[in-house]
PDB file of C-alpha atoms in Angstrom:
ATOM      1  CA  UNK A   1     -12.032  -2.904  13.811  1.00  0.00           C
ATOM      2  CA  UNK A   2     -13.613  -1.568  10.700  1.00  0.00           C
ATOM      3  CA  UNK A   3     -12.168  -2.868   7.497  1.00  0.00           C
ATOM      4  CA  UNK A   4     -12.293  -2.211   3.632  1.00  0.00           C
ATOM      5  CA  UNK A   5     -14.259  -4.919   1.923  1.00  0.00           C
ATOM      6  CA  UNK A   6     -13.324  -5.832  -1.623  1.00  0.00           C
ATOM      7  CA  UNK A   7     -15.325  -8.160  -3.958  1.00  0.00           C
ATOM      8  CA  UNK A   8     -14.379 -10.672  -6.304  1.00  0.00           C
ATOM      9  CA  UNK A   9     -11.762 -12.215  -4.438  1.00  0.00           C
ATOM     10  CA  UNK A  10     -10.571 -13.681  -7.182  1.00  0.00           C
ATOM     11  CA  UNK A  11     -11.491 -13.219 -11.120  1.00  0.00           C
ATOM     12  CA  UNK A  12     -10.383 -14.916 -13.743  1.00  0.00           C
ATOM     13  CA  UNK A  13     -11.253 -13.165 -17.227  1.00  0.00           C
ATOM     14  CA  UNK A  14     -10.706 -13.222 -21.066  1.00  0.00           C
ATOM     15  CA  UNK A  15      -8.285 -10.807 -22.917  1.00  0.00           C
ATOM     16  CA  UNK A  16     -10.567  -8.011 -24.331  1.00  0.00           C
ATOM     17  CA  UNK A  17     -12.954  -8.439 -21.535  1.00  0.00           C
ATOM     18  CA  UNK A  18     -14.335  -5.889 -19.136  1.00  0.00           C
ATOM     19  CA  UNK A  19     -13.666  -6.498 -15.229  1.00  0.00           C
ATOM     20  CA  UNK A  20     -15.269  -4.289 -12.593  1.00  0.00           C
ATOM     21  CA  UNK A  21     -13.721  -4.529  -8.839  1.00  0.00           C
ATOM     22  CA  UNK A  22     -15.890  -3.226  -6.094  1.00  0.00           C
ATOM     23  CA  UNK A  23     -14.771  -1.779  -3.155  1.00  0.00           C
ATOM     24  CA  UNK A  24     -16.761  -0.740   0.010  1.00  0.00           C
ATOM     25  CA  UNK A  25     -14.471   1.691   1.699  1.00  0.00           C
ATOM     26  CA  UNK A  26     -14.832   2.636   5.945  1.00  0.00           C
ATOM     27  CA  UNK A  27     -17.945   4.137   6.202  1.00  0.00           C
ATOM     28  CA  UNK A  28     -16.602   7.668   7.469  1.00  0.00           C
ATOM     29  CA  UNK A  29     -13.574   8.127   5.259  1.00  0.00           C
ATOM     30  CA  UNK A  30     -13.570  10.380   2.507  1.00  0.00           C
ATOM     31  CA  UNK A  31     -10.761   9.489   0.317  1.00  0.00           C
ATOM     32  CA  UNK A  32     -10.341   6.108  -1.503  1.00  0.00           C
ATOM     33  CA  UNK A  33      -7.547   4.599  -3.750  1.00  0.00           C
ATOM     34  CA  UNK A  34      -6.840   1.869  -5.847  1.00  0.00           C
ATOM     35  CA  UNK A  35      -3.514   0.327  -5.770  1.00  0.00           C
ATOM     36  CA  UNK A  36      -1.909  -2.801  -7.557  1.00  0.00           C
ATOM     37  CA  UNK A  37       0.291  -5.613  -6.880  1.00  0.00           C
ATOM     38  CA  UNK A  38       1.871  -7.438  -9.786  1.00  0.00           C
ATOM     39  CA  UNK A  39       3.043 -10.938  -8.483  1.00  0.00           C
ATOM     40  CA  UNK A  40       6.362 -10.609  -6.656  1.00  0.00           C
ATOM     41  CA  UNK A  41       6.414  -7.400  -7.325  1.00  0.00           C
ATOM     42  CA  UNK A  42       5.736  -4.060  -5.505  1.00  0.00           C
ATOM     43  CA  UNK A  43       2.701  -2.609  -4.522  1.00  0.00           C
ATOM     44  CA  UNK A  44       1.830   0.051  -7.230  1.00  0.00           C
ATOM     45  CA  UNK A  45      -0.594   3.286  -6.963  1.00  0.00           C
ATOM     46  CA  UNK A  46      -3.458   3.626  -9.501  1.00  0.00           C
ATOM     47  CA  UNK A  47      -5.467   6.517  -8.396  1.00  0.00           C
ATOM     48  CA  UNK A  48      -7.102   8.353  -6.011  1.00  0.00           C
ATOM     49  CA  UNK A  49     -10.877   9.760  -5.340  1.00  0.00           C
ATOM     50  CA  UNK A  50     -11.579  12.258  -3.434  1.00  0.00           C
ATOM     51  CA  UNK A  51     -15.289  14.264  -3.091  1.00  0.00           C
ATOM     52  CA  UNK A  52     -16.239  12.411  -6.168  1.00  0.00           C
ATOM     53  CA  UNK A  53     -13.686  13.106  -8.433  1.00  0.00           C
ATOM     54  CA  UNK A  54     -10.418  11.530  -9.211  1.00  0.00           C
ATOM     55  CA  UNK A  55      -7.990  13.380  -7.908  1.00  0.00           C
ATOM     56  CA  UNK A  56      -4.575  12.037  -8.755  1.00  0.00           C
ATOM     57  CA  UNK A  57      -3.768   9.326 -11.339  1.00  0.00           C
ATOM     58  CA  UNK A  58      -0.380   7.357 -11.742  1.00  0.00           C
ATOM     59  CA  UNK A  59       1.033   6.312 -15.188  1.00  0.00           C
ATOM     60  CA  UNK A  60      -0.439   3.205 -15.236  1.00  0.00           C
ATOM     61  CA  UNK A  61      -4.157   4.425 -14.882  1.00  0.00           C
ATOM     62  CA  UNK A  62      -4.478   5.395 -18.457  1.00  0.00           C
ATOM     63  CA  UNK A  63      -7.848   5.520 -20.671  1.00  0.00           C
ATOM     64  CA  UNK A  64      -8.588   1.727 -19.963  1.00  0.00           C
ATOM     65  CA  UNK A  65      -8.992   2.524 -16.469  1.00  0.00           C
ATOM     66  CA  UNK A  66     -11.761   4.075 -14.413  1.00  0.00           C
ATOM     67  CA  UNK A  67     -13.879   4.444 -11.047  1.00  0.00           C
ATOM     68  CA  UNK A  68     -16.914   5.274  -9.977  1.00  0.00           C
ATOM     69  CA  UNK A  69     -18.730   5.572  -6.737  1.00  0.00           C
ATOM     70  CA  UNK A  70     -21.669   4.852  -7.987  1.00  0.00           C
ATOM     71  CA  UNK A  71     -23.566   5.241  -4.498  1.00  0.00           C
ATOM     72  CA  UNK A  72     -22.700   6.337  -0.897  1.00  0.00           C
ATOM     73  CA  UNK A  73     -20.911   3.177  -0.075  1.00  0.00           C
ATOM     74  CA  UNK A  74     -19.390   1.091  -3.211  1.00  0.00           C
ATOM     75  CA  UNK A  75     -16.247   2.179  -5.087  1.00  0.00           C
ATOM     76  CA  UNK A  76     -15.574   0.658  -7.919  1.00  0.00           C
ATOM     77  CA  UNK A  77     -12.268   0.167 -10.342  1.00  0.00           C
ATOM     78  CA  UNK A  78     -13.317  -1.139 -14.304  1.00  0.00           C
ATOM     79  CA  UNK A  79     -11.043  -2.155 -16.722  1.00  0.00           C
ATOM     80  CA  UNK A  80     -12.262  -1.724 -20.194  1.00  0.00           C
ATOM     81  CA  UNK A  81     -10.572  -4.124 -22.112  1.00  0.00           C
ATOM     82  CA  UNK A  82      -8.285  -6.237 -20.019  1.00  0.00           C
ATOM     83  CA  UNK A  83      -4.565  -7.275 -21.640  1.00  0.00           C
ATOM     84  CA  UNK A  84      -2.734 -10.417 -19.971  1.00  0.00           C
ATOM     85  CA  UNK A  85      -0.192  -7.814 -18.153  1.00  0.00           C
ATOM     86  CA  UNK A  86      -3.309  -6.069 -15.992  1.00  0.00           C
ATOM     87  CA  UNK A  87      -3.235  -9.704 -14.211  1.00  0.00           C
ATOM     88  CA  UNK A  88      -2.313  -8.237 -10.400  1.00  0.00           C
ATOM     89  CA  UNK A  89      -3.747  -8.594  -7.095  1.00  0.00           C
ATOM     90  CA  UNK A  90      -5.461  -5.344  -6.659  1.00  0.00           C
ATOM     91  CA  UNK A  91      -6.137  -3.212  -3.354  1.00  0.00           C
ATOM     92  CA  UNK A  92      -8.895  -0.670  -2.554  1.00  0.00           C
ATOM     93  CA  UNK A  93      -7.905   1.512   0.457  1.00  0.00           C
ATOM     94  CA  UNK A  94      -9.074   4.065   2.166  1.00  0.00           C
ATOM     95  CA  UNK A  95      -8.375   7.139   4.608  1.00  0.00           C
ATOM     96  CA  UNK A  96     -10.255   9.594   6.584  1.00  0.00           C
ATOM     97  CA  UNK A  97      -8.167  12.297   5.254  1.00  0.00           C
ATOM     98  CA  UNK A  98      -5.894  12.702   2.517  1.00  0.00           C
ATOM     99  CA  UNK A  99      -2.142  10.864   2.864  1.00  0.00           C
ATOM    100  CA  UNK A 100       0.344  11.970   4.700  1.00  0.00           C
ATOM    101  CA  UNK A 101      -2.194  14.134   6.972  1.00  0.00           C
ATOM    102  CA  UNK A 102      -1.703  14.189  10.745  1.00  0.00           C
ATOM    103  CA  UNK A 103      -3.391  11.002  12.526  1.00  0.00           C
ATOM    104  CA  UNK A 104      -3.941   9.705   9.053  1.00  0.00           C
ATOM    105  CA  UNK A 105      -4.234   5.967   8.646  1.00  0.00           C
ATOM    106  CA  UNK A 106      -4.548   4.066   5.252  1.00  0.00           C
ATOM    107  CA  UNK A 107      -6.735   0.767   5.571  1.00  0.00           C
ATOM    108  CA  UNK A 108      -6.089  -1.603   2.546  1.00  0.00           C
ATOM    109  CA  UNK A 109      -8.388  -3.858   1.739  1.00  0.00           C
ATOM    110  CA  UNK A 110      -7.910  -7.966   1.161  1.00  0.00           C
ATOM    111  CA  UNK A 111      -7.487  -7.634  -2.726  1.00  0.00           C
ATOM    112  CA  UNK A 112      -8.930  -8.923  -6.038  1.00  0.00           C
ATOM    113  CA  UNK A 113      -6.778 -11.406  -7.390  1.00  0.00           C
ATOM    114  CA  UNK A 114      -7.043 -10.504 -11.203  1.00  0.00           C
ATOM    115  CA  UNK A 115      -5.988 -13.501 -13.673  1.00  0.00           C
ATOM    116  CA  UNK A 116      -6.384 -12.562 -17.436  1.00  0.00           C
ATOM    117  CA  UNK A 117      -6.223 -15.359 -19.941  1.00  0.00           C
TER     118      UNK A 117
ATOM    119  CA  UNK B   1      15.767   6.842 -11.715  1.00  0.00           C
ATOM    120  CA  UNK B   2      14.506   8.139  -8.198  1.00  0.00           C
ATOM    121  CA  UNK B   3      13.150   5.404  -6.170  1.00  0.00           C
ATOM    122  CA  UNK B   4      12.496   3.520  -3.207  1.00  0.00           C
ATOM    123  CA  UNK B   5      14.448   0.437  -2.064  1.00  0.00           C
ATOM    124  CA  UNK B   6      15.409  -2.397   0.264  1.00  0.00           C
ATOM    125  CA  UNK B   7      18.748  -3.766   1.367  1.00  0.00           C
ATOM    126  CA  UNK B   8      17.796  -7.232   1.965  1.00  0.00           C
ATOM    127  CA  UNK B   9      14.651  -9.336   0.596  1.00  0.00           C
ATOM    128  CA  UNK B  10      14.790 -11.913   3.070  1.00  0.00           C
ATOM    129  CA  UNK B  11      15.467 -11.748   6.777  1.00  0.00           C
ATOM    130  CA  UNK B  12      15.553 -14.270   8.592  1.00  0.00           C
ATOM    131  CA  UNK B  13      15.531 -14.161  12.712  1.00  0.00           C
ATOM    132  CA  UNK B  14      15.027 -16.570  15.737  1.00  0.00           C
ATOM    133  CA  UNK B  15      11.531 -16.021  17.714  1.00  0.00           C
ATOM    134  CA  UNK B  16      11.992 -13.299  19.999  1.00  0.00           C
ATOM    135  CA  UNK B  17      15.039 -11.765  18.829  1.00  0.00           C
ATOM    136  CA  UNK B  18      14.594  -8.284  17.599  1.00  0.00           C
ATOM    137  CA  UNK B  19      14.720  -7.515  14.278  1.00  0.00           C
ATOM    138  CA  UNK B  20      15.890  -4.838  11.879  1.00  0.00           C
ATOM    139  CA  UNK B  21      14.352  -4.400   8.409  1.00  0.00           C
ATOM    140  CA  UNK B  22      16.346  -1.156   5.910  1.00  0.00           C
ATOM    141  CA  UNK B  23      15.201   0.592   3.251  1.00  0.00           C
ATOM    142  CA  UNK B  24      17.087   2.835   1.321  1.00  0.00           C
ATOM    143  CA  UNK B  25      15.234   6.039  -0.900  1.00  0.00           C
ATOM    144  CA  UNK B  26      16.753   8.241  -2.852  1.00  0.00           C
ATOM    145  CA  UNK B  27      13.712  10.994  -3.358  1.00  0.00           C
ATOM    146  CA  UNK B  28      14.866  13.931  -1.500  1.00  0.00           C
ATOM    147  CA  UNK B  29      11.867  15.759  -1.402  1.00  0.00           C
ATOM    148  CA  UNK B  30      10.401  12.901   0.550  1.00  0.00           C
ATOM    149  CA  UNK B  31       9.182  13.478   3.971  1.00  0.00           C
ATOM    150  CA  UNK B  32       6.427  11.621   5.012  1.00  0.00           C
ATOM    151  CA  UNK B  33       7.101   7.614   5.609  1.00  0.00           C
ATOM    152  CA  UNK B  34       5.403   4.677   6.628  1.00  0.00           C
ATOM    153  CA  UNK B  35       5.711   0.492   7.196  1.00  0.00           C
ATOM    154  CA  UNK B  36       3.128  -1.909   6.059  1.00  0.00           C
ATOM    155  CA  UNK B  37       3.399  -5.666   6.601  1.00  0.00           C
ATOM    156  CA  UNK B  38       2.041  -8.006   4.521  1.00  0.00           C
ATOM    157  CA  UNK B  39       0.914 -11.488   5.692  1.00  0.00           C
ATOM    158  CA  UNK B  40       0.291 -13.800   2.740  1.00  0.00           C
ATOM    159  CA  UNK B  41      -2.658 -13.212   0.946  1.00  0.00           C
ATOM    160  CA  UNK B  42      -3.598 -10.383   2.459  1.00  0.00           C
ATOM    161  CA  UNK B  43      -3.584  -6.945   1.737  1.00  0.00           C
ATOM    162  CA  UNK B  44      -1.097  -4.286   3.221  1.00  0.00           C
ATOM    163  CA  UNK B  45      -1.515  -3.848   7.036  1.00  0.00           C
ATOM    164  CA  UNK B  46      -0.748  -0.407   8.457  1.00  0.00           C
ATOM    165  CA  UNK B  47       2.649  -0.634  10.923  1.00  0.00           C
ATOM    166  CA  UNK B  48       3.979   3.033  11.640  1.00  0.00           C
ATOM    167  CA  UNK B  49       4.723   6.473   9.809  1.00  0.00           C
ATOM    168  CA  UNK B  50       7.142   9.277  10.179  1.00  0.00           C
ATOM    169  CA  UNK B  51       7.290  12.867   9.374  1.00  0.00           C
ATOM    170  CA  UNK B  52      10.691  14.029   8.115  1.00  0.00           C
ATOM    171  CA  UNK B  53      10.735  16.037  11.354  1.00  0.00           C
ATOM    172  CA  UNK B  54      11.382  13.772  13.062  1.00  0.00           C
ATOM    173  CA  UNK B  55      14.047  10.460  13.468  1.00  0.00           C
ATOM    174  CA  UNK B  56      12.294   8.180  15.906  1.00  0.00           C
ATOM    175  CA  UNK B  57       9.033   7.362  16.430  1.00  0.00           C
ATOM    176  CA  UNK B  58       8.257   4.846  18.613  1.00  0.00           C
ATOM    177  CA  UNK B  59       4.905   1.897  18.930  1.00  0.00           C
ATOM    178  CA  UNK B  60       4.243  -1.380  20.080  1.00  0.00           C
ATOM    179  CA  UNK B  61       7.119  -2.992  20.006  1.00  0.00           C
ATOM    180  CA  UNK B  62       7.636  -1.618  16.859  1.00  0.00           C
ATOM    181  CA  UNK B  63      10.106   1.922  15.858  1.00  0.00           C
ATOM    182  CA  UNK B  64      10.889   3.690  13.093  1.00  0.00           C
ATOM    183  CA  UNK B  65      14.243   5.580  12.654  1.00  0.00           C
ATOM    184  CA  UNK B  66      14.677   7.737   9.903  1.00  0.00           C
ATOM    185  CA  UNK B  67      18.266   9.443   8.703  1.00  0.00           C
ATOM    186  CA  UNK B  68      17.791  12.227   6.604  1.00  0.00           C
ATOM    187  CA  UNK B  69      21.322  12.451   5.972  1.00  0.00           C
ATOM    188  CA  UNK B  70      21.870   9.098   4.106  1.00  0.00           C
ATOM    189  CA  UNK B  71      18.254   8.487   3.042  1.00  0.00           C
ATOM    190  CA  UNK B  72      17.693   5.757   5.278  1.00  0.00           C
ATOM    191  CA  UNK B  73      14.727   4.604   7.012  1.00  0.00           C
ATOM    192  CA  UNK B  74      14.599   1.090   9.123  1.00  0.00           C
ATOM    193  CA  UNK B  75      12.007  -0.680  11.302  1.00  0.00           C
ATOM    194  CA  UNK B  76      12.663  -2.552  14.457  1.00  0.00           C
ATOM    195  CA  UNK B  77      10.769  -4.969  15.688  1.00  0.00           C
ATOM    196  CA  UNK B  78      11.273  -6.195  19.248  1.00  0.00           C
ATOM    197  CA  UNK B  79      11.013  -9.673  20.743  1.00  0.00           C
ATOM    198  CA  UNK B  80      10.035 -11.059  17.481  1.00  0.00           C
ATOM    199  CA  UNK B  81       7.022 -13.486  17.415  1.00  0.00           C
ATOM    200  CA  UNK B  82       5.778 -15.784  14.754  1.00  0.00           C
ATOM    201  CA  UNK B  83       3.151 -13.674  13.670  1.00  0.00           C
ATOM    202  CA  UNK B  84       5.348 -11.394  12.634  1.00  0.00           C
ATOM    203  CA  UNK B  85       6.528 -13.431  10.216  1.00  0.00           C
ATOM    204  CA  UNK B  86       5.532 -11.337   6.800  1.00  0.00           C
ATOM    205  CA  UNK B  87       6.419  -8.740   3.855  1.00  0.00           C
ATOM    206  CA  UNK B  88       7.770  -5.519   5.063  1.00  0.00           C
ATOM    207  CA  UNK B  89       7.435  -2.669   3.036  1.00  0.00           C
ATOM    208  CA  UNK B  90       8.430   0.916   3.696  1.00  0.00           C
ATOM    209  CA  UNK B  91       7.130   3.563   1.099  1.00  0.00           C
ATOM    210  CA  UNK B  92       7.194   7.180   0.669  1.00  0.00           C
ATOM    211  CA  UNK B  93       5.418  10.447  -0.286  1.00  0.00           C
ATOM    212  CA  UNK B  94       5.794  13.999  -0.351  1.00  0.00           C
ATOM    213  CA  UNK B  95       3.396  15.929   1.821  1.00  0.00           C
ATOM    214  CA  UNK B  96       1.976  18.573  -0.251  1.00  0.00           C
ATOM    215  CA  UNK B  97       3.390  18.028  -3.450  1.00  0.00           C
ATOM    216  CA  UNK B  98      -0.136  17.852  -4.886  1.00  0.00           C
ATOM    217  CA  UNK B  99      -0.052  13.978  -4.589  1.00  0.00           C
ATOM    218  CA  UNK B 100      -1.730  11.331  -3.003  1.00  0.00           C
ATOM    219  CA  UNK B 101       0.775   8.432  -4.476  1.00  0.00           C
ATOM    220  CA  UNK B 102       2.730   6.583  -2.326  1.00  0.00           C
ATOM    221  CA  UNK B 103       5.236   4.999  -3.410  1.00  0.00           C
ATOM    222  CA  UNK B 104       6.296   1.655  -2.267  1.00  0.00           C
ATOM    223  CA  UNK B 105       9.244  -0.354  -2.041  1.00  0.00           C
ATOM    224  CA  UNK B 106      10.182  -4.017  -3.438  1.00  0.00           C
ATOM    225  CA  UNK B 107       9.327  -5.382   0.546  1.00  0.00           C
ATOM    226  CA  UNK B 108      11.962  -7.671   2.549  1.00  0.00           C
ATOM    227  CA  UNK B 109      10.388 -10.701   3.742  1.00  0.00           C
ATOM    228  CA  UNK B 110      10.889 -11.863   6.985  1.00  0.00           C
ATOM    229  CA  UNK B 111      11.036 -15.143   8.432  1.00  0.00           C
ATOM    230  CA  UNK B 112      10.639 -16.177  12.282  1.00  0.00           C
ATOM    231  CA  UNK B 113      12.500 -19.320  13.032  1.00  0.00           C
ATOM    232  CA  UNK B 114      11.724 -21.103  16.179  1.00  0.00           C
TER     233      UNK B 114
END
């Protein structure tokens, strides 16, 4: 079965630091997302990219946040300047169409287990 | 505030029992639904979705039931096995409300006792 591939599994960084997460999404979809999992808590949406452009953002994507797909097969979430709270577990996912769309499926990835220190 | 919810965190069932896992939302406007589990360390595994169109929808071993009138979506699971054993999370959208969001609940874990 084909499957989203995330990379680091795990990254421990500074405060102030900048973290990139890479993602390689399933080679035909065409929408991606980044979503977020504080410990013990729920599983939050960040964004979503779509024909290379972002297009929706939650409340917690603000200006420290961004992506790129820098080439046909990588997706990638930075952090600017990470802050202790950004420590999450965070999942790349993607779809073959858009959410919610008929036959849709969302594939989530394993996760990048963000620990800022 | 408007969200999405579960009754229970932790359910706990005997192998091959079938299980029931709630969730409760309160956003109206939602109509499109799904279930992910969520085996430890792992990320979100798709389960089942439902339109609002619809109250049952039925896969392996698994169906969704979805009351409109009370807000209520649950999943069973028949004849329960150990590798069920995981997080259960229902969350929500609205189909072209111009988002892609969905929005997730806190997840009821459940447990599969021998």
């Amino acid at each position: 079965e084909p499957e989203v591939t995330q990379t680091p599994s795990h990254q421990v960084t500074q405060m102030g630091q900048e973290v990139i997460l890479r993602c390689v999404p399933i080679s035909n979809h065409l929408y991606f997302y980044w979503y977020r999992q504080i410990l013990g808590q729920k599983v939050e949406f960040l964004v979503s990219f779509y024909n290379n452009e972002i297009s929706e953002k939650s409340e917690i994507f603000d200006d420290q946040f961004s992506v790129e797909r820098p080439d046909g097969s990588n997706f990638t979430l930075k952090i600017r300047s990470t802050k202790l709270e950004d420590s999450a577990m965070y999942f790349c996912a993607s779809s073959e169409r858009g959410q919610g769309a008929s036959g849709n499926t969302i594939y989530f990835g394993e996760g990048s287990w963000l620990t800022v220190v | 505030g408007e969200n999405v919810g579960l009754h229970l965190p932790t359910l706990s069932v005997q192998e091959g029992d079938n299980s029931i896992i709630n969730c409760a939302y309160s956003n109206s406007a939602s109509d499109y639904f799904i279930w992910y589990k969520q085996e430890s360390g792992k990320g979100p595994q798709f389960i089942i979705d439902i339109r609002s169109n619809m109250d049952k929808r039925q896969g392996q071993r698994v169906t969704v039931l979805l009351n409109k009138t009370v807000k209520h979506l649950s999943l069973q699971i028949a004849a329960t096995q150990p590798g069920d054993s995981a997080v259960y999370f229902c969350a929500e959208k609205v189909l072209g409300g111009g988002a892609d969001g969905l929005t997730f609940g806190k997840g009821t874990h459940l447990i599969i006792q021998p």
